[in-house]
Amino acid sequence: GHPSSDPLSTESPTSDPLSTPAPTPTRSPEEWAAMATAAVQSWLAQNAADLDVDVTELFAPGTVRSVVHGTNGDLIQLSIPRSFNGVMVTGSRATATVKRGNLISIGFQAWGTIPASLSVTPAISVDDARDALATAFSLTLSPTPDQCTAELIILMLLDGEDPATSPYGYKQTLAWKVCPEFVGQTTEAMEGFVDAQTGVVLKFIDTVDNLVAQGETYPVTNDGVAPLGVQTFAVMPFMNVGSDVTDTGGNYLATGAQTATFEGPFTRMADQCGAASLTQSGGIDWGTHTGTDCSTPGIGGAGNTHASRTGFYELNRMMEIGRSHLPSNTWLQGQLTSIMNINLSCNAWFNAGSNQLGFYRSGGVCANTGEIAHVFDHEWGHGMDFNDLTFGVSQPSGEGIADVYAALRLGSSCIGPGFRRDGAVCQNGFGAGRTTCLTCTGVRDIDYTAHQDNTPHTLTWLFFSCNGGGGFSVHCMGQIYSEAIWDLYKRELQGAPYNYDDNTALEITMRLTFIAAGNVDIWHALNSAAIPWGGCGSNMGYMTYLNADDDDGSINNGTPHMQAIFNAFNAHEIACQLPVVQDSGCSGTPNAQPVLTVVPGDMSAVLSWTDVGATEYQVFRAEGALGCNQGKVILGETPLLTFTDTGLRNGLEYYYVVIPKGSNEACFGPGTSCEAVIPVATPITPNPTKAPTPEPTPKPTPITPSPTKAPTPEPTPKPTPITPNPTKAPTPKPTPKPVSTGGSGRWYVRWGTETCVQDCEPVAGSCGGLAEPWDFLFNTVTQCCQIKLPYKHLGWCEETSRVNPYPGSGEWYIDYSGTRCVRDCAPGGPLDTNNECAGIIDDAWVPLFPTAGACCGATLPWVDNELCESNSDPSSTGTNKYYAVNPGGKCLRDCDVGLGCARVTGTSTVLHNTIAECCTISQNWVDDMFCASRSINSFSNGWIVDGTNPKCVQDCAAGSSPLCANPDHDSPSTRIFATPTDCCQTNLNWVDLARCVADSQGTTPPLSGDWYVDYTIQGCVEDCVGPPPCGGLRENW
């Protein structure tokens, strides 16, 4: 993809050029999307040859996804899925961004050419595909309906380890996508892909996005410190009460006794402690209580728990904020179900297939994840990521954007304080690069200044610190771009030259994030060759933020906050050098700060502000203990100087900010100070001379956890499952029969240790205790590992689950810190025969290779393969190949001991078989004789021009002979000649040859008998020695 500024003047469905829409009547978002789609389709058709794109594979009816931002079609984003002969191509799409009628970005994802010979007629039926899954994993199909609609698709898969080996870069497979249920299945959402021609299982994964805590990495505490660590009053917005639904303030109109549940149009709580239902007159009050998990206030049923009340409030507020930014997003308009108090611990998840969230009870070191606002917002963030424009989880990690949504909502870079209860601070990364938080007791902190190293975490850090013994951790990868977004909010926008206040900077960042994140395919590059410009792809984070910030339809001339965005992403090596960085646009945006006054009313607040010449004023509202220090609901925009907010709860404090806007949605002036108000039944008339309302004092959070329990930080999601080899079905390994006193002996997953255990007791060895009814049981440990823990290497999972000593696979993986490959085995262990073992790899994100050479070729292609293999072998004495060294103009041998030996230290060094080859190819600017002699610490004994006398001198050690150059010759590019005659003839051709050669060799030159002028006598003399007419030996001149 590339940035563009092409005007889309193609005729739209309404026959208006998209760049000059009619001012009236106002078009709907659907009309704007249709216009943009038609214009982009025409543009692609005109440029298809240059782009090498078959436009007939795009724009299938009903497939284009669109988001229209702002008024009058200001910014339009399109996601255009691909199809081939009527079959959708999974993972391949085109994207387009249109700003003010101009196409500013076009991109293509996984766009390998599909050969015309690919058949789209399946050889097996969808029932055959379901049976293939059941057979491959020894499961029994359930009679219940599938969890998704079965469909025939084309999978775009990398052609083996190296897509360059295929003429198409990718290989395509016709496949059935099926989601059958199996006997014993509970919270899992199993998704299978089966080759529609051969019946081979290509993928079989649990699509539930689990959040698993890592005990040693994410320490937390529940300290009960007010105001944020104790329960407090909160309204229940958008709740079903009888036949009515509460408004944003929890108000409803129905009178008399009414029955309420934790369900409404946008959220529903399904509490496994029991059902919740409360019938009262004169209002609904769910009450309060101490305790956790299934404890209740004694009213409202067994499901009236802290988790259900807290979750209902927080998720409704998060959905409300989302709708105010993305009003046309259908997911935000629908109902999201949350399963509370699942009888497990240390986990939470988002299930895209069922559109559900899941939260676990307390246990061990972990608190109840359904009582932690950060965990709700993080998991909601996964749902938003999955259901935005791109419709899928962003890569290489969706963890960062889930963290960002939670951090911006709650105004805190510390993600999930309170998840664990042992009081230590968070850490991220591995080895020497592991970073430790200063004070955050949550799972992560996305502010780099809140870490002990106080250094931005970069793409370089990822390669040297995020794969040590654990592969490319999704949390490390998420740390990089989440820090960049937090930097944008807290540093760049609040620093010079912008100097925005915190509220304005927060809302700019919120706007950019809701728009930009929705169009991200991959946040940054995941190869070291991209360093330091890891964000140049058209649908990478940096470019999508620029597109969202643009005000005039071209990012090539800059954007209003381009320098801030560049600085934030560049600090983490995920920006791009093009387009040229410059702030521009938004001329006429107010620089003055309006003064806001808020007057309380009955379930309302009346806002007014001073005029600063803005085109529009945007109004924001918040409530609760955080005051204005949190993400806010956008109430609307108005060109007027007043706004009335209704549907509020009398007696509850609300907070307001008004931000003046310029000529475009991207243009922000300085926002007002944060003003607080408490609605009352009888309006209060303010004193006209009243001083501005001071900043509100934080009050207890509106969530209702136990007053003795502090908030709990967010758990850690599992990495995205790794796709198995599509050419063969998994082969189960035999499992030893357990010695137990009960249970089936089958296997189920234990998320706390990320291993599989057996359904048996007593708890010892591989016996994990009797399985719960919701545990999915497998016949073999292999099946359990492959399906439930596909992000772990199979061998590690199998042996660790069996409680067998696991020495490692003995295969090879990359060690970026040493530009080498190392073996997957324990140092000093039984496989470590040559000190090659660097630790056991359990994470499947780290690819393993059978040999060091294969590892080097696949993961370090910029390093000479022999050099990488040598670096990987601790006993190696070098490659004995030659490489160029500068300055010096010579070649050295890669060896430890010997003439001209020195080990290679560079990573991009080219090796040669001989000195001559090295000198000719890698030192082609150096004289061959100089390079060859200096490479063996010697001299060439050739001849060069003497710099002071008209003769040649020999290239030999000064002082070893009167003929040697003095000082030693050290100019690599000066030509050296084999003989003094060649030297004199070529470089001293104005000197008598015989005399030049004689002088060079230190001999008496021959007498010619010729005559020459002697100006001292004004006559001619003979070239001879003796009495006249001899004049003596003539000079060279």
PDB file of N, CA and C in Angstrom, residues 632-682:
ATOM      1  N   LYS A 632     -14.289   9.910  28.157  1.00  0.00           N
ATOM      2  CA  LYS A 632     -15.609  10.479  28.380  1.00  0.00           C
ATOM      3  C   LYS A 632     -16.558  10.141  27.235  1.00  0.00           C
ATOM      4  N   VAL A 633     -17.837  10.257  27.509  1.00  0.00           N
ATOM      5  CA  VAL A 633     -18.858  10.106  26.481  1.00  0.00           C
ATOM      6  C   VAL A 633     -18.957  11.421  25.705  1.00  0.00           C
ATOM      7  N   ILE A 634     -18.932  11.333  24.381  1.00  0.00           N
ATOM      8  CA  ILE A 634     -19.188  12.519  23.557  1.00  0.00           C
ATOM      9  C   ILE A 634     -20.699  12.724  23.500  1.00  0.00           C
ATOM     10  N   LEU A 635     -21.166  13.849  24.052  1.00  0.00           N
ATOM     11  CA  LEU A 635     -22.601  14.115  24.058  1.00  0.00           C
ATOM     12  C   LEU A 635     -23.068  14.702  22.742  1.00  0.00           C
ATOM     13  N   GLY A 636     -22.199  15.395  22.028  1.00  0.00           N
ATOM     14  CA  GLY A 636     -22.584  15.959  20.749  1.00  0.00           C
ATOM     15  C   GLY A 636     -21.739  17.164  20.394  1.00  0.00           C
ATOM     16  N   GLU A 637     -22.022  17.748  19.237  1.00  0.00           N
ATOM     17  CA  GLU A 637     -21.375  18.964  18.773  1.00  0.00           C
ATOM     18  C   GLU A 637     -22.442  20.002  18.459  1.00  0.00           C
ATOM     19  N   THR A 638     -22.134  21.254  18.722  1.00  0.00           N
ATOM     20  CA  THR A 638     -23.091  22.323  18.456  1.00  0.00           C
ATOM     21  C   THR A 638     -22.344  23.590  18.082  1.00  0.00           C
ATOM     22  N   PRO A 639     -22.901  24.399  17.160  1.00  0.00           N
ATOM     23  CA  PRO A 639     -22.295  25.704  16.881  1.00  0.00           C
ATOM     24  C   PRO A 639     -22.729  26.756  17.900  1.00  0.00           C
ATOM     25  N   LEU A 640     -23.672  26.391  18.794  1.00  0.00           N
ATOM     26  CA  LEU A 640     -24.188  27.330  19.783  1.00  0.00           C
ATOM     27  C   LEU A 640     -23.264  27.406  20.993  1.00  0.00           C
ATOM     28  N   LEU A 641     -23.653  28.246  21.953  1.00  0.00           N
ATOM     29  CA  LEU A 641     -22.839  28.433  23.154  1.00  0.00           C
ATOM     30  C   LEU A 641     -23.522  27.855  24.382  1.00  0.00           C
ATOM     31  N   THR A 642     -24.451  26.932  24.171  1.00  0.00           N
ATOM     32  CA  THR A 642     -25.144  26.299  25.286  1.00  0.00           C
ATOM     33  C   THR A 642     -25.530  24.885  24.900  1.00  0.00           C
ATOM     34  N   PHE A 643     -25.697  24.030  25.940  1.00  0.00           N
ATOM     35  CA  PHE A 643     -26.057  22.632  25.706  1.00  0.00           C
ATOM     36  C   PHE A 643     -26.731  22.118  26.971  1.00  0.00           C
ATOM     37  N   THR A 644     -27.827  21.383  26.814  1.00  0.00           N
ATOM     38  CA  THR A 644     -28.527  20.798  27.950  1.00  0.00           C
ATOM     39  C   THR A 644     -28.381  19.286  27.913  1.00  0.00           C
ATOM     40  N   ASP A 645     -27.873  18.739  29.002  1.00  0.00           N
ATOM     41  CA  ASP A 645     -27.687  17.291  29.127  1.00  0.00           C
ATOM     42  C   ASP A 645     -28.791  16.741  30.020  1.00  0.00           C
ATOM     43  N   THR A 646     -29.525  15.757  29.545  1.00  0.00           N
ATOM     44  CA  THR A 646     -30.663  15.211  30.279  1.00  0.00           C
ATOM     45  C   THR A 646     -30.438  13.738  30.598  1.00  0.00           C
ATOM     46  N   GLY A 647     -31.381  13.161  31.362  1.00  0.00           N
ATOM     47  CA  GLY A 647     -31.305  11.751  31.715  1.00  0.00           C
ATOM     48  C   GLY A 647     -30.298  11.469  32.812  1.00  0.00           C
ATOM     49  N   LEU A 648     -29.992  12.473  33.640  1.00  0.00           N
ATOM     50  CA  LEU A 648     -28.997  12.305  34.699  1.00  0.00           C
ATOM     51  C   LEU A 648     -29.666  11.839  35.991  1.00  0.00           C
ATOM     52  N   ARG A 649     -28.871  11.372  36.927  1.00  0.00           N
ATOM     53  CA  ARG A 649     -29.374  10.933  38.237  1.00  0.00           C
ATOM     54  C   ARG A 649     -29.204  12.078  39.230  1.00  0.00           C
ATOM     55  N   ASN A 650     -30.286  12.519  39.804  1.00  0.00           N
ATOM     56  CA  ASN A 650     -30.198  13.550  40.839  1.00  0.00           C
ATOM     57  C   ASN A 650     -29.343  13.052  41.999  1.00  0.00           C
ATOM     58  N   GLY A 651     -28.486  13.929  42.487  1.00  0.00           N
ATOM     59  CA  GLY A 651     -27.628  13.597  43.623  1.00  0.00           C
ATOM     60  C   GLY A 651     -26.294  12.990  43.239  1.00  0.00           C
ATOM     61  N   LEU A 652     -26.084  12.677  41.964  1.00  0.00           N
ATOM     62  CA  LEU A 652     -24.816  12.097  41.514  1.00  0.00           C
ATOM     63  C   LEU A 652     -23.991  13.187  40.833  1.00  0.00           C
ATOM     64  N   GLU A 653     -22.717  13.232  41.137  1.00  0.00           N
ATOM     65  CA  GLU A 653     -21.858  14.277  40.575  1.00  0.00           C
ATOM     66  C   GLU A 653     -21.397  13.890  39.166  1.00  0.00           C
ATOM     67  N   TYR A 654     -21.520  14.854  38.241  1.00  0.00           N
ATOM     68  CA  TYR A 654     -21.083  14.680  36.858  1.00  0.00           C
ATOM     69  C   TYR A 654     -20.018  15.725  36.531  1.00  0.00           C
ATOM     70  N   TYR A 655     -19.213  15.423  35.502  1.00  0.00           N
ATOM     71  CA  TYR A 655     -18.099  16.287  35.124  1.00  0.00           C
ATOM     72  C   TYR A 655     -18.165  16.560  33.624  1.00  0.00           C
ATOM     73  N   TYR A 656     -17.905  17.820  33.246  1.00  0.00           N
ATOM     74  CA  TYR A 656     -18.057  18.225  31.848  1.00  0.00           C
ATOM     75  C   TYR A 656     -16.813  18.959  31.353  1.00  0.00           C
ATOM     76  N   VAL A 657     -16.525  18.762  30.065  1.00  0.00           N
ATOM     77  CA  VAL A 657     -15.494  19.502  29.347  1.00  0.00           C
ATOM     78  C   VAL A 657     -16.066  19.862  27.984  1.00  0.00           C
ATOM     79  N   VAL A 658     -15.791  21.060  27.502  1.00  0.00           N
ATOM     80  CA  VAL A 658     -16.196  21.489  26.164  1.00  0.00           C
ATOM     81  C   VAL A 658     -14.934  21.853  25.384  1.00  0.00           C
ATOM     82  N   ILE A 659     -14.807  21.322  24.171  1.00  0.00           N
ATOM     83  CA  ILE A 659     -13.622  21.559  23.347  1.00  0.00           C
ATOM     84  C   ILE A 659     -14.046  22.277  22.070  1.00  0.00           C
ATOM     85  N   PRO A 660     -13.435  23.440  21.779  1.00  0.00           N
ATOM     86  CA  PRO A 660     -13.748  24.136  20.524  1.00  0.00           C
ATOM     87  C   PRO A 660     -13.094  23.428  19.348  1.00  0.00           C
ATOM     88  N   LYS A 661     -13.811  23.351  18.225  1.00  0.00           N
ATOM     89  CA  LYS A 661     -13.304  22.672  17.044  1.00  0.00           C
ATOM     90  C   LYS A 661     -13.166  23.669  15.891  1.00  0.00           C
ATOM     91  N   GLY A 662     -12.228  23.374  14.994  1.00  0.00           N
ATOM     92  CA  GLY A 662     -12.020  24.198  13.818  1.00  0.00           C
ATOM     93  C   GLY A 662     -12.869  23.737  12.655  1.00  0.00           C
ATOM     94  N   SER A 663     -12.330  23.935  11.458  1.00  0.00           N
ATOM     95  CA  SER A 663     -13.102  23.674  10.247  1.00  0.00           C
ATOM     96  C   SER A 663     -13.248  22.195   9.940  1.00  0.00           C
ATOM     97  N   ASN A 664     -12.540  21.330  10.659  1.00  0.00           N
ATOM     98  CA  ASN A 664     -12.583  19.897  10.398  1.00  0.00           C
ATOM     99  C   ASN A 664     -12.586  19.137  11.712  1.00  0.00           C
ATOM    100  N   GLU A 665     -13.071  17.887  11.658  1.00  0.00           N
ATOM    101  CA  GLU A 665     -13.125  17.065  12.870  1.00  0.00           C
ATOM    102  C   GLU A 665     -11.755  16.894  13.515  1.00  0.00           C
ATOM    103  N   ALA A 666     -10.687  16.986  12.718  1.00  0.00           N
ATOM    104  CA  ALA A 666      -9.334  16.788  13.237  1.00  0.00           C
ATOM    105  C   ALA A 666      -8.782  18.015  13.930  1.00  0.00           C
ATOM    106  N   CYS A 667      -9.489  19.143  13.910  1.00  0.00           N
ATOM    107  CA  CYS A 667      -8.967  20.422  14.397  1.00  0.00           C
ATOM    108  C   CYS A 667      -9.473  20.700  15.809  1.00  0.00           C
ATOM    109  N   PHE A 668      -8.572  20.670  16.793  1.00  0.00           N
ATOM    110  CA  PHE A 668      -8.918  20.839  18.202  1.00  0.00           C
ATOM    111  C   PHE A 668      -8.294  22.121  18.744  1.00  0.00           C
ATOM    112  N   GLY A 669      -9.129  22.942  19.404  1.00  0.00           N
ATOM    113  CA  GLY A 669      -8.618  24.033  20.209  1.00  0.00           C
ATOM    114  C   GLY A 669      -8.500  23.589  21.651  1.00  0.00           C
ATOM    115  N   PRO A 670      -8.027  24.459  22.550  1.00  0.00           N
ATOM    116  CA  PRO A 670      -7.872  24.071  23.969  1.00  0.00           C
ATOM    117  C   PRO A 670      -9.227  23.922  24.644  1.00  0.00           C
ATOM    118  N   GLY A 671      -9.417  22.817  25.346  1.00  0.00           N
ATOM    119  CA  GLY A 671     -10.678  22.562  26.021  1.00  0.00           C
ATOM    120  C   GLY A 671     -10.844  23.389  27.274  1.00  0.00           C
ATOM    121  N   THR A 672     -12.084  23.458  27.758  1.00  0.00           N
ATOM    122  CA  THR A 672     -12.362  24.174  29.002  1.00  0.00           C
ATOM    123  C   THR A 672     -11.783  23.419  30.183  1.00  0.00           C
ATOM    124  N   SER A 673     -11.765  24.066  31.323  1.00  0.00           N
ATOM    125  CA  SER A 673     -11.456  23.341  32.541  1.00  0.00           C
ATOM    126  C   SER A 673     -12.590  22.374  32.838  1.00  0.00           C
ATOM    127  N   CYS A 674     -12.319  21.401  33.660  1.00  0.00           N
ATOM    128  CA  CYS A 674     -13.318  20.390  34.014  1.00  0.00           C
ATOM    129  C   CYS A 674     -14.248  20.971  35.084  1.00  0.00           C
ATOM    130  N   GLU A 675     -15.540  21.003  34.792  1.00  0.00           N
ATOM    131  CA  GLU A 675     -16.507  21.575  35.721  1.00  0.00           C
ATOM    132  C   GLU A 675     -17.462  20.493  36.214  1.00  0.00           C
ATOM    133  N   ALA A 676     -17.752  20.519  37.521  1.00  0.00           N
ATOM    134  CA  ALA A 676     -18.591  19.505  38.152  1.00  0.00           C
ATOM    135  C   ALA A 676     -19.966  20.073  38.482  1.00  0.00           C
ATOM    136  N   VAL A 677     -20.974  19.190  38.515  1.00  0.00           N
ATOM    137  CA  VAL A 677     -22.319  19.593  38.875  1.00  0.00           C
ATOM    138  C   VAL A 677     -23.061  18.395  39.446  1.00  0.00           C
ATOM    139  N   ILE A 678     -23.977  18.673  40.383  1.00  0.00           N
ATOM    140  CA  ILE A 678     -24.824  17.627  40.960  1.00  0.00           C
ATOM    141  C   ILE A 678     -26.272  18.000  40.662  1.00  0.00           C
ATOM    142  N   PRO A 679     -26.937  17.275  39.757  1.00  0.00           N
ATOM    143  CA  PRO A 679     -28.345  17.590  39.464  1.00  0.00           C
ATOM    144  C   PRO A 679     -29.220  17.467  40.705  1.00  0.00           C
ATOM    145  N   VAL A 680     -30.229  18.342  40.798  1.00  0.00           N
ATOM    146  CA  VAL A 680     -31.143  18.334  41.938  1.00  0.00           C
ATOM    147  C   VAL A 680     -32.566  18.487  41.423  1.00  0.00           C
ATOM    148  N   ALA A 681     -33.530  18.110  42.259  1.00  0.00           N
ATOM    149  CA  ALA A 681     -34.929  18.175  41.829  1.00  0.00           C
ATOM    150  C   ALA A 681     -35.378  19.613  41.622  1.00  0.00           C
ATOM    151  N   THR A 682     -34.874  20.551  42.466  1.00  0.00           N
ATOM    152  CA  THR A 682     -35.228  21.963  42.328  1.00  0.00           C
ATOM    153  C   THR A 682     -34.030  22.702  41.760  1.00  0.00           C
TER     154      THR A 682
END
